[in-house]
Short mmCIF file of N, CA and C in Angstrom, two decimals:
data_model
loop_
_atom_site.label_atom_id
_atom_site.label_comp_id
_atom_site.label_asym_id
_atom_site.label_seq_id
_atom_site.Cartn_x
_atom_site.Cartn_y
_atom_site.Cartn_z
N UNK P 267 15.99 -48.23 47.63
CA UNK P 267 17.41 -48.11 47.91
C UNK P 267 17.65 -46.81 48.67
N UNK P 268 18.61 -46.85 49.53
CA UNK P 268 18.72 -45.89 50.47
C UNK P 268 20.19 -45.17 49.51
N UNK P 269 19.90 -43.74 49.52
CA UNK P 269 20.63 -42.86 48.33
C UNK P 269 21.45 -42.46 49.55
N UNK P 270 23.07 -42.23 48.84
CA UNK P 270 24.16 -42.08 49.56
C UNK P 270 24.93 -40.89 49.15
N UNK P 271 25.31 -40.01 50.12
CA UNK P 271 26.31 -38.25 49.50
C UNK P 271 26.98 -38.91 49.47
N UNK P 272 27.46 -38.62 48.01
CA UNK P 272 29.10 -38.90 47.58
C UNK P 272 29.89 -37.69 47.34
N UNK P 273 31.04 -37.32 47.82
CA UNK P 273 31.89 -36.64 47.42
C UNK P 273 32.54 -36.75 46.18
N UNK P 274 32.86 -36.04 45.44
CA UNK P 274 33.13 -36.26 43.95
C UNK P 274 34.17 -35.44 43.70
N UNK P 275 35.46 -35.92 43.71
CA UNK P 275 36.71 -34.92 43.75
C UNK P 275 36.33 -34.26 42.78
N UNK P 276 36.87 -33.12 42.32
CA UNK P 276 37.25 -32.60 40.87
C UNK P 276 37.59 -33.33 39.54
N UNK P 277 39.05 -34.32 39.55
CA UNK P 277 39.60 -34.97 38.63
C UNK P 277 38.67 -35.57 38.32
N UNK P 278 37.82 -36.25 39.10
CA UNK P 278 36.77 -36.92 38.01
C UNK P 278 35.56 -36.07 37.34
N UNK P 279 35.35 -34.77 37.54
CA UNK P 279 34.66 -33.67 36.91
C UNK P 279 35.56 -33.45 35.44
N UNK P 280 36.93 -33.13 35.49
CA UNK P 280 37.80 -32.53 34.92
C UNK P 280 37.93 -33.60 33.69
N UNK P 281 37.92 -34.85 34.12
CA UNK P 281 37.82 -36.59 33.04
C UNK P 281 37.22 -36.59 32.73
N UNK P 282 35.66 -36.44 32.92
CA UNK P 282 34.31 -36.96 32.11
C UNK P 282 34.63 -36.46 30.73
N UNK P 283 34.23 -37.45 30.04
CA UNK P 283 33.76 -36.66 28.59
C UNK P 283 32.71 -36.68 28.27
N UNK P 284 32.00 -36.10 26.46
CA UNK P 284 30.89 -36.34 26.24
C UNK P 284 30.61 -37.85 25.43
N UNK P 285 29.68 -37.55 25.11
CA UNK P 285 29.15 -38.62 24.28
C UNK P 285 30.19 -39.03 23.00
N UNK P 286 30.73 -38.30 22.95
CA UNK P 286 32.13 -38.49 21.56
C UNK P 286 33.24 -38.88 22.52
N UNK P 287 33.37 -39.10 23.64
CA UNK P 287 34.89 -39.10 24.21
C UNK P 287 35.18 -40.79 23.38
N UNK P 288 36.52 -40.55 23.61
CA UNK P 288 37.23 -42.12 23.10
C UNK P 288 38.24 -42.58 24.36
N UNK P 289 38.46 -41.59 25.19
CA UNK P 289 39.44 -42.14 26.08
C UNK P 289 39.28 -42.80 26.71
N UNK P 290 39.68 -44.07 28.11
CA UNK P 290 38.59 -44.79 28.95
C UNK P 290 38.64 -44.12 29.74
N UNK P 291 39.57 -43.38 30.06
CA UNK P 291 39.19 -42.91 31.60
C UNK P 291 38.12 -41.55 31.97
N UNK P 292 38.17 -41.00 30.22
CA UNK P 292 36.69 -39.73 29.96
C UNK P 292 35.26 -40.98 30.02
N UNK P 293 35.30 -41.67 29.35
CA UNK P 293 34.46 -42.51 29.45
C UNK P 293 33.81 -43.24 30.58
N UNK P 294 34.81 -43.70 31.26
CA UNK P 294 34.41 -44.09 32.79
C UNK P 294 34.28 -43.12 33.38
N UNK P 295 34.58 -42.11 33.38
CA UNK P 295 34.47 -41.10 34.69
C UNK P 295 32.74 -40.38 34.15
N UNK P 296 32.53 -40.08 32.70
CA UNK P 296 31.34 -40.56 32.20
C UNK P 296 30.58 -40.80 32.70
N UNK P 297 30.51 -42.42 32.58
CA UNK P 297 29.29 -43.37 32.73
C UNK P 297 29.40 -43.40 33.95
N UNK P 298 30.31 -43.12 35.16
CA UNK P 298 29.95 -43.05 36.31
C UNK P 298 29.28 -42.13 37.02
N UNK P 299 29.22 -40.99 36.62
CA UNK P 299 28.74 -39.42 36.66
C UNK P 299 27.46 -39.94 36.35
N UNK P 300 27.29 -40.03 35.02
CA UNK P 300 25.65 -40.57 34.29
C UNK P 300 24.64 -41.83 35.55
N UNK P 301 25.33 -42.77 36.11
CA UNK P 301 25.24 -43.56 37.07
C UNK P 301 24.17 -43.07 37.90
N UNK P 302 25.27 -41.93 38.48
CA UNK P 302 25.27 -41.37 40.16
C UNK P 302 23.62 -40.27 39.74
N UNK P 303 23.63 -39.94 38.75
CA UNK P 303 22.19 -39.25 38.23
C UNK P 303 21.28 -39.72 37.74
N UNK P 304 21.23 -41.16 37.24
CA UNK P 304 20.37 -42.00 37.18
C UNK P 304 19.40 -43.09 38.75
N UNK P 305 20.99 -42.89 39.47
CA UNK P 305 20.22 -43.86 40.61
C UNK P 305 19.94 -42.70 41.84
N UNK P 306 19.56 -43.43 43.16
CA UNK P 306 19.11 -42.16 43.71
C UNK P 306 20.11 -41.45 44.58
N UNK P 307 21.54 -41.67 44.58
CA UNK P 307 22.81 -41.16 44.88
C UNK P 307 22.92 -39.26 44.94
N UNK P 308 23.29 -38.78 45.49
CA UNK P 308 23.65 -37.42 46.04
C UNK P 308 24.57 -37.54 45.97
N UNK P 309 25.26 -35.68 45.27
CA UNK P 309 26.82 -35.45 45.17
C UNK P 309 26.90 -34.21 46.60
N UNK P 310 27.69 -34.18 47.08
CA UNK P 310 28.35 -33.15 48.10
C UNK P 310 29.12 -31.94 47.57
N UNK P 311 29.18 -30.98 48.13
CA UNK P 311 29.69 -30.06 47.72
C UNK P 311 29.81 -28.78 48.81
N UNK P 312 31.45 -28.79 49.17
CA UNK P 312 31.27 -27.27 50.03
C UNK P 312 32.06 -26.45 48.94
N UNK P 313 32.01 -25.25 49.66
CA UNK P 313 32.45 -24.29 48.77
C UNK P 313 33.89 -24.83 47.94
N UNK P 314 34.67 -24.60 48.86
CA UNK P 314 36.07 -25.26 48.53
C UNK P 314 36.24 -26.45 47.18
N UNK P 315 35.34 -27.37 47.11
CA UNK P 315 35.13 -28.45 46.29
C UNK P 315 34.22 -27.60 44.93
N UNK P 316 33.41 -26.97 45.76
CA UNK P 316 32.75 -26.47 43.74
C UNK P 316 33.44 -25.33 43.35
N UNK P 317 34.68 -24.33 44.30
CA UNK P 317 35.33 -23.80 43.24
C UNK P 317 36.44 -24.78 42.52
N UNK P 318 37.24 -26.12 43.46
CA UNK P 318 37.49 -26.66 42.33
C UNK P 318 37.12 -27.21 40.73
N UNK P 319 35.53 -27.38 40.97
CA UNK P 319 34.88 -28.29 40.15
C UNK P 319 34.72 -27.13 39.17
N UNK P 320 34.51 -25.50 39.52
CA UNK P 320 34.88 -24.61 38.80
C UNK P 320 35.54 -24.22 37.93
N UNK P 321 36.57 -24.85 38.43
CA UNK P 321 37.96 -24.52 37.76
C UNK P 321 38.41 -25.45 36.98
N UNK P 322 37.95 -26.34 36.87
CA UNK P 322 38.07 -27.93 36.31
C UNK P 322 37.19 -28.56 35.33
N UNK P 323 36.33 -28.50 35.77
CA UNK P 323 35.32 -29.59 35.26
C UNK P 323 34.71 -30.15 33.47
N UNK P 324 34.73 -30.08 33.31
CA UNK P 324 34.52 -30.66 31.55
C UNK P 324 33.11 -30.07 31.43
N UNK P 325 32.68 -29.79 30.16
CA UNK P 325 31.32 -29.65 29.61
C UNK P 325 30.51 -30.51 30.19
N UNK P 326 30.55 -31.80 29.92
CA UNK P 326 29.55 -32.97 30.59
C UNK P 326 29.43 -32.65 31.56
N UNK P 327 30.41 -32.25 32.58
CA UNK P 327 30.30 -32.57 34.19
C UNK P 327 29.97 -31.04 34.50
N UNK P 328 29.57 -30.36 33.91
CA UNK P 328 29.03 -28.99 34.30
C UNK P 328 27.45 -29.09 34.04
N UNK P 329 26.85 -29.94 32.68
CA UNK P 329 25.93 -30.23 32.22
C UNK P 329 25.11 -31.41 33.50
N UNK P 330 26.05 -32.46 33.95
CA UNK P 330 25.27 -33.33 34.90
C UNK P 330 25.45 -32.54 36.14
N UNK P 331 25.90 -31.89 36.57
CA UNK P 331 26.25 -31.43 37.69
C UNK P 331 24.27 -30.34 37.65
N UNK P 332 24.37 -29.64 36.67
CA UNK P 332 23.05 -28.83 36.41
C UNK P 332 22.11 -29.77 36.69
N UNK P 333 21.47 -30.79 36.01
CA UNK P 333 21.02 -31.95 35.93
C UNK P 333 20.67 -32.79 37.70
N UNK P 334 22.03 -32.81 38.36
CA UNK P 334 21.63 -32.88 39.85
C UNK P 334 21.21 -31.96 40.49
N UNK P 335 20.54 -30.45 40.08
CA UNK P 335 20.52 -29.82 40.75
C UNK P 335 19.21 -29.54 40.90
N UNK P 336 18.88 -29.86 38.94
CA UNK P 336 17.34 -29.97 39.30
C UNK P 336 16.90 -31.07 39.50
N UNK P 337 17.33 -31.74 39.95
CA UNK P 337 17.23 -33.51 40.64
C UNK P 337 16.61 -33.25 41.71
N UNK P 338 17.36 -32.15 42.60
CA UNK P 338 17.20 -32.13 44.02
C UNK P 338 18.21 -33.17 44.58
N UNK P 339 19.18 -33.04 43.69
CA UNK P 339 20.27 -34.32 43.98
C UNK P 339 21.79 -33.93 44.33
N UNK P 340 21.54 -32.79 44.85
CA UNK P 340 22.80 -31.73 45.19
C UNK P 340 23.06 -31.35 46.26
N UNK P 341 23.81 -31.81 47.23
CA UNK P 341 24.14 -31.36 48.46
C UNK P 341 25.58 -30.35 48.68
N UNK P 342 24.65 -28.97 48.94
CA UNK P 342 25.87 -27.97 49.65
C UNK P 342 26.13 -27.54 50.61
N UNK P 343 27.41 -28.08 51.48
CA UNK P 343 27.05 -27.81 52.79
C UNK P 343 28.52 -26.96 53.13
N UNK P 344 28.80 -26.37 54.63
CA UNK P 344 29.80 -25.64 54.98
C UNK P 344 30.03 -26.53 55.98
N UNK P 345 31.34 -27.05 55.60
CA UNK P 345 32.12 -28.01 56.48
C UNK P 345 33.07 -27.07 57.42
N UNK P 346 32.94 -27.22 58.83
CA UNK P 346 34.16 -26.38 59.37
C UNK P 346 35.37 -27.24 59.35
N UNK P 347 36.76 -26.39 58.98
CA UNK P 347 37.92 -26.72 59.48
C UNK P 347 37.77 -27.54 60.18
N UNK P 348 38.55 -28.75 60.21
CA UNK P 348 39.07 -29.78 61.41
C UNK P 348 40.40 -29.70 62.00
N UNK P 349 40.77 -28.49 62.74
CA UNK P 349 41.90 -28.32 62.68
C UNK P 349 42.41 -29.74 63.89
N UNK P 350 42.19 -30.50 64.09
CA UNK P 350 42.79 -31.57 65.18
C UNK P 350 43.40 -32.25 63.69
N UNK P 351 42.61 -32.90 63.07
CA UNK P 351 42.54 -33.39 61.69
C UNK P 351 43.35 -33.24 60.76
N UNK P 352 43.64 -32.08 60.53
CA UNK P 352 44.81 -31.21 60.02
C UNK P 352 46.14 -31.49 60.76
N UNK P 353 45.55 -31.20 61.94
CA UNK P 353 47.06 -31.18 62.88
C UNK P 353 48.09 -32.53 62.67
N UNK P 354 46.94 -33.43 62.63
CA UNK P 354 47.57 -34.95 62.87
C UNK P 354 47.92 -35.53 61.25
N UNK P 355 47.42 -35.18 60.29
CA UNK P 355 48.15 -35.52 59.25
C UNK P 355 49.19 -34.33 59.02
N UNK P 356 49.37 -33.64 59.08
CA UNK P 356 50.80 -32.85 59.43
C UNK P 356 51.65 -33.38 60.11
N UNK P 357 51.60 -33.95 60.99
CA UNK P 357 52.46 -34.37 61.98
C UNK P 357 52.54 -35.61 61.29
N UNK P 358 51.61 -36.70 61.00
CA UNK P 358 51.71 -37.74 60.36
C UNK P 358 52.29 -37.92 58.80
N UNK P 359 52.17 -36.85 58.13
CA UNK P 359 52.95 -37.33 56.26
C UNK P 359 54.35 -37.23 56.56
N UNK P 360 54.99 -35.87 57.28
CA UNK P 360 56.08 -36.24 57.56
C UNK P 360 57.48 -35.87 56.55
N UNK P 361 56.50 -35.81 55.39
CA UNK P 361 57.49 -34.91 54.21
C UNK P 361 56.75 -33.70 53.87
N UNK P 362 57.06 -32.86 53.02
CA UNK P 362 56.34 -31.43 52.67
C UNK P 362 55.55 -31.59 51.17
N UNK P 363 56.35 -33.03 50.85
CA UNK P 363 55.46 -33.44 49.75
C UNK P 363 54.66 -34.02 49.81
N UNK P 364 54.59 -34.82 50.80
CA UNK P 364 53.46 -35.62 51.84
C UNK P 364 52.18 -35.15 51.96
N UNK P 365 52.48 -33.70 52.71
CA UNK P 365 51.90 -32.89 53.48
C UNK P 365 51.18 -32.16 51.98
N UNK P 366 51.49 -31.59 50.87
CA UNK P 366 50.83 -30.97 49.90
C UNK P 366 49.83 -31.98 49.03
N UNK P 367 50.39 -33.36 49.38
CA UNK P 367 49.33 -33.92 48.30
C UNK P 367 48.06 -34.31 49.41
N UNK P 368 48.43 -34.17 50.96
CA UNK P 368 47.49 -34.97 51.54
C UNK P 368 46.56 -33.57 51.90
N UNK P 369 47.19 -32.23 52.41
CA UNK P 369 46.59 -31.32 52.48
C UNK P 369 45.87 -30.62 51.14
N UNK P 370 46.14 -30.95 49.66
CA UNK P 370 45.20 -30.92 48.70
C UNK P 370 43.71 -31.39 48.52
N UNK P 371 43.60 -32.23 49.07
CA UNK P 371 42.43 -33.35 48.88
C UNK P 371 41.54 -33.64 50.42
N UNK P 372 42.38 -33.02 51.64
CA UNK P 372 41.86 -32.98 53.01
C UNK P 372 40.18 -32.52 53.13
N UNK P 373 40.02 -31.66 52.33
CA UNK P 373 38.40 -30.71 52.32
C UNK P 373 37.72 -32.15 51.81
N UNK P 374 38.15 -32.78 50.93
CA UNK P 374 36.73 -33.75 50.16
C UNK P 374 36.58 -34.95 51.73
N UNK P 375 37.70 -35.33 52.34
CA UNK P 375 37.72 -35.89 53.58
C UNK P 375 36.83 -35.35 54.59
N UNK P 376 37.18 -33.95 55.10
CA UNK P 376 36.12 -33.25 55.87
C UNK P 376 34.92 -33.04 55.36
N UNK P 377 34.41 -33.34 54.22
CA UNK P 377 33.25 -33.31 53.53
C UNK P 377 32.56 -35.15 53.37
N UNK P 378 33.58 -35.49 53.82
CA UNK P 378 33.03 -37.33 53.49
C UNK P 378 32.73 -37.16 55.30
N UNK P 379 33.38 -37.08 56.21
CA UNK P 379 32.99 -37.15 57.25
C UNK P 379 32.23 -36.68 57.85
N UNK P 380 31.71 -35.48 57.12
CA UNK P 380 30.05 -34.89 57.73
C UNK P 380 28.85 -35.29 57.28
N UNK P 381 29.26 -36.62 55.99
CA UNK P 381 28.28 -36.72 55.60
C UNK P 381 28.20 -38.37 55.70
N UNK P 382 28.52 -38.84 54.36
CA UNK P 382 28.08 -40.70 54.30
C UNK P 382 29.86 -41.04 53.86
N UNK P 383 30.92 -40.53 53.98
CA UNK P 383 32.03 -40.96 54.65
C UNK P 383 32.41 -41.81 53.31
N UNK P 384 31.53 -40.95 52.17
CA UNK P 384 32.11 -41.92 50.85
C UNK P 384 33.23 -40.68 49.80
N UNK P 385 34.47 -40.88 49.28
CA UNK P 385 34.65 -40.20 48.67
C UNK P 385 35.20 -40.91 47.45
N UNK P 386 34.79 -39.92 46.16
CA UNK P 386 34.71 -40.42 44.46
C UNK P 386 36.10 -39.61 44.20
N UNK P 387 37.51 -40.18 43.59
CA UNK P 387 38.42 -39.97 43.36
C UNK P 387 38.92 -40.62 42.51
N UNK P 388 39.70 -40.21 41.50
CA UNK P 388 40.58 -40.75 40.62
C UNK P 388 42.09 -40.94 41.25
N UNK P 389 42.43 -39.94 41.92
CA UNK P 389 43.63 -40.11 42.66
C UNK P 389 44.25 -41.79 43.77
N UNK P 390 44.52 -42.39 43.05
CA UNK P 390 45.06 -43.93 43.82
C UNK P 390 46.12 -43.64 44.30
N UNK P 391 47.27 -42.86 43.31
CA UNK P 391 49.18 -43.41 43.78
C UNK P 391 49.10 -42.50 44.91
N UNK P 392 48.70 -41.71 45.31
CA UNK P 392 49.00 -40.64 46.06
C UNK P 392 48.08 -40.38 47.61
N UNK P 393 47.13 -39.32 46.75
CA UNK P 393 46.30 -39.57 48.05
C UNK P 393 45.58 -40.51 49.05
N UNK P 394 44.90 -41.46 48.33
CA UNK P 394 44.35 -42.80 48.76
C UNK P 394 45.53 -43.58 49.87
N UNK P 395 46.34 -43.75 49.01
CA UNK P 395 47.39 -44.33 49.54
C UNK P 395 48.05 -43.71 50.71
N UNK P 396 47.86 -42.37 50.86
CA UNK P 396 48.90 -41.82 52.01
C UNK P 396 47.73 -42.10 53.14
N UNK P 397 46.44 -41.21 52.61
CA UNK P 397 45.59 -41.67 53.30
C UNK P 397 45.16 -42.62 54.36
N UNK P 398 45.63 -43.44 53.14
CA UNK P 398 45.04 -44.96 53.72
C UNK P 398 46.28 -45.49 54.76
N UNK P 399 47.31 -44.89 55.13
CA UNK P 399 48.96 -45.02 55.62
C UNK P 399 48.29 -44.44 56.80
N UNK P 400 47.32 -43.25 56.72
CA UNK P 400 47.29 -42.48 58.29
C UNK P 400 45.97 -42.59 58.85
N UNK P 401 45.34 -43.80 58.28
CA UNK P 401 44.08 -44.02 58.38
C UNK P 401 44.66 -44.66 59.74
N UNK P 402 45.56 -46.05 59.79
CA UNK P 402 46.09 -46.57 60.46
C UNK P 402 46.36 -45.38 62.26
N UNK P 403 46.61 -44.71 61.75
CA UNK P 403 46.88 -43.48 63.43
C UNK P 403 45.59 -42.61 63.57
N UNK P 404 44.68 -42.43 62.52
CA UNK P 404 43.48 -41.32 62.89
C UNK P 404 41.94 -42.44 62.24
N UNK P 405 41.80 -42.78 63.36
CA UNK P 405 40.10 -43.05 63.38
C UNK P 405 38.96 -42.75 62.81
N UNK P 406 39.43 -41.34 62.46
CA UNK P 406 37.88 -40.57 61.59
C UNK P 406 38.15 -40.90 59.90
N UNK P 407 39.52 -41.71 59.64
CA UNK P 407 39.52 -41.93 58.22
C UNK P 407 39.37 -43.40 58.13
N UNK P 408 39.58 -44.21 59.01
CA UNK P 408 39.16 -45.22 58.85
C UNK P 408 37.86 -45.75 58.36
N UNK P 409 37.28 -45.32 58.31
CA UNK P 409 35.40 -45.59 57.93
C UNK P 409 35.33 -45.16 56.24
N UNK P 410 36.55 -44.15 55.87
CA UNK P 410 35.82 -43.64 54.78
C UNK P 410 35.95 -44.71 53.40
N UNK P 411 34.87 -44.54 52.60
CA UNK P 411 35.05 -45.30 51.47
C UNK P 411 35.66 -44.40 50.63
N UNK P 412 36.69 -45.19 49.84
CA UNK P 412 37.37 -44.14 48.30
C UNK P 412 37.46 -45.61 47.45
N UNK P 413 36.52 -44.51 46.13
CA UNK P 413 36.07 -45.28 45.14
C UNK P 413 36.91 -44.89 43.98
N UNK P 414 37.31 -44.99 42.89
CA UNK P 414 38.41 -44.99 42.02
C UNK P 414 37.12 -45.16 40.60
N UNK P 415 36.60 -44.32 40.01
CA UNK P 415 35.37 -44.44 38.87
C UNK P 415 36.28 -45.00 37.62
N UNK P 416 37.47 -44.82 37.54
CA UNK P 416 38.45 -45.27 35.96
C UNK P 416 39.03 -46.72 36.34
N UNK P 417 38.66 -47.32 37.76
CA UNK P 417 39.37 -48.66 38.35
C UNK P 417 38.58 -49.67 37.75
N UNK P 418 37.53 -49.89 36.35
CA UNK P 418 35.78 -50.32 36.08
C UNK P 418 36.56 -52.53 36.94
N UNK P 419 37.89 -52.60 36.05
CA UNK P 419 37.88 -53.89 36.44
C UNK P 419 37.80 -54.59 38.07
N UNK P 420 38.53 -53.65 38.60
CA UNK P 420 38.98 -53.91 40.19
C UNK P 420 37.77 -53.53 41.40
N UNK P 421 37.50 -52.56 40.20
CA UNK P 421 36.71 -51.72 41.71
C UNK P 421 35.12 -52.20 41.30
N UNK P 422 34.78 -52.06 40.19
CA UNK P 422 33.28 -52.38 39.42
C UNK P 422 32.18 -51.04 40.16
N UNK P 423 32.96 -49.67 40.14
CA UNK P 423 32.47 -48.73 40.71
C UNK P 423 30.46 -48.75 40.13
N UNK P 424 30.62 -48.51 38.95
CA UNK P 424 29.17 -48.47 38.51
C UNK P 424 28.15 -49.75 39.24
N UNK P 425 28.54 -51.00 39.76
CA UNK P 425 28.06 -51.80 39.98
C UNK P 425 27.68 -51.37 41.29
N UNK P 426 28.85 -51.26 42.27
CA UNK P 426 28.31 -50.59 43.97
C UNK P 426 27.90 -49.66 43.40
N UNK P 427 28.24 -48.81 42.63
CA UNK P 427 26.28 -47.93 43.01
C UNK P 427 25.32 -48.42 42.86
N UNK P 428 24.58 -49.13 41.83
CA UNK P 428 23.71 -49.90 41.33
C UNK P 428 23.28 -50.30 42.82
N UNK P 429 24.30 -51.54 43.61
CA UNK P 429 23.90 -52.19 44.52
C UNK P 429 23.61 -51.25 45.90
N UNK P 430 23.67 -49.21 45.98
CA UNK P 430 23.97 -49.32 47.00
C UNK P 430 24.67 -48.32 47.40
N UNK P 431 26.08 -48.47 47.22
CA UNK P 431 27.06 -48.02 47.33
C UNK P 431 27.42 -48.09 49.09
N UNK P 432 27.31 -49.20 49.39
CA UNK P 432 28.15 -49.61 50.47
C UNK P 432 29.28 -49.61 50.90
N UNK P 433 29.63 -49.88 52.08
CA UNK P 433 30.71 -49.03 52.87
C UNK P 433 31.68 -50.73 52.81
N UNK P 434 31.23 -51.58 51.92
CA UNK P 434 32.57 -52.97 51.77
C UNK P 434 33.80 -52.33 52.36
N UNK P 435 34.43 -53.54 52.98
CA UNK P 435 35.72 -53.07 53.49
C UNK P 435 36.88 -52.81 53.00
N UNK P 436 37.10 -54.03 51.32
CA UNK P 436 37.74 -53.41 50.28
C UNK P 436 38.11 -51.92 49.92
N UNK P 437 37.20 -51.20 50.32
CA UNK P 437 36.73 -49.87 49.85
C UNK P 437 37.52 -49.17 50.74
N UNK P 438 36.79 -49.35 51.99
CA UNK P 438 37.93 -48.42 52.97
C UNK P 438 39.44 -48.48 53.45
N UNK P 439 39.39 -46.59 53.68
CA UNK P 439 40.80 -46.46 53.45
C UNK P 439 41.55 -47.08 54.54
N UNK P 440 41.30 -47.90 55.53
CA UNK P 440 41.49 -48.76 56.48
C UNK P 440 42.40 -49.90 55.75
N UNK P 441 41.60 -50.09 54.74
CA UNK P 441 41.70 -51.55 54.09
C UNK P 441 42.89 -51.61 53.25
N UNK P 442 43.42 -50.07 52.47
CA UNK P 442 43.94 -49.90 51.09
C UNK P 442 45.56 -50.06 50.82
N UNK P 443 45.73 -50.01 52.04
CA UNK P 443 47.34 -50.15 52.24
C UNK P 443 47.86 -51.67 52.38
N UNK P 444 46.78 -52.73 52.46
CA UNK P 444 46.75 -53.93 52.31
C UNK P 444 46.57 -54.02 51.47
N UNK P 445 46.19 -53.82 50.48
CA UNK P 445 46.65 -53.73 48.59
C UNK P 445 47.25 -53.55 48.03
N UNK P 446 47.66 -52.43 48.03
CA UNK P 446 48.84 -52.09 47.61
C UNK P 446 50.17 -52.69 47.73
N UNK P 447 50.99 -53.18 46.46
CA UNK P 447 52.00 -54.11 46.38
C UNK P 447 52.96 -52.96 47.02
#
């Protein structure tokens, strides 16, 4: 199987639980973490993203995060600014609330696009979605996959990895705004 960089927002660092969690969404974010270190999958990471994961992350997800590292399953790279990229979802959200939730989460984007164009998020109502609104006017987001690890019924995240973790069109943010009711 050909192993794929995944970007791995924070929130799903910040969700994992341990082996005692009861919640589903500590649980899924969990067993999806546990997944991504079992199969031969790579996590991404620029600076920007591991001081979030810093600032965030749960015991477990500090523990697997170690775990990928002596994997050799850890990718850290220095993504430059995209300021065109920037420019055009600025101009494109259009509100200032727009603009803070889409400019929050922009780095794991510039980090999916230097690499395998996959990003791991819990965030659906918001980012995905605006995303997936300006995927429609900017080209370089069209390709990206956003996977949802707490979605287990809809999305069957643990399964595309298993198989892969392919770029299905379901997946991309091309696709997502056609879902959404």
């Amino acid at each position: 199987m050909i192993s794929k960089r995944l970007v791995i927002d924070a929130s799903v660092a910040r969700s994992s639980g341990g082996e005692d969690a009861i919640h589903p969404t500590s649980i899924h974010c969990r067993d999806f973490l546990q997944a991504v270190l079992d199969i031969c999958h790579k996590v991404v990471m620029t600076p920007d993203i591991k001081d979030e994961w810093d600032k965030h992350q749960s015991v477990f997800a500090l523990r697997w995060r170690r775990r990928m590292v002596a994997k050799g399953k850890f990718v850290f790279l220095n993504v430059s600014v995209d300021k065109e990229l920037w420019d055009k979802i600025y101009r494109i959200a259009g509100t200032d609330r727009k603009r803070a939730e889409m400019f929050k989460d922009l780095r794991l984007l510039e980090a999916a696009i230097a690499t395998d164009k996959t990003v791991i998020s819990l965030d659906d109502n918001t980012a995905r979605t605006f995303f997936s609104q300006a995927a429609s006017e900017i080209n370089a987001l069209k390709e990206i996959v956003w996977v949802n690890p707490d979605q287990v019924e809809e999305e069957t995240p643990i399964e595309w990895l298993e198989s892969g973790a392919k770029p299905e069109s379901k997946r991309l943010l091309a696709t997502w705004c056609d879902r959404v009711p």
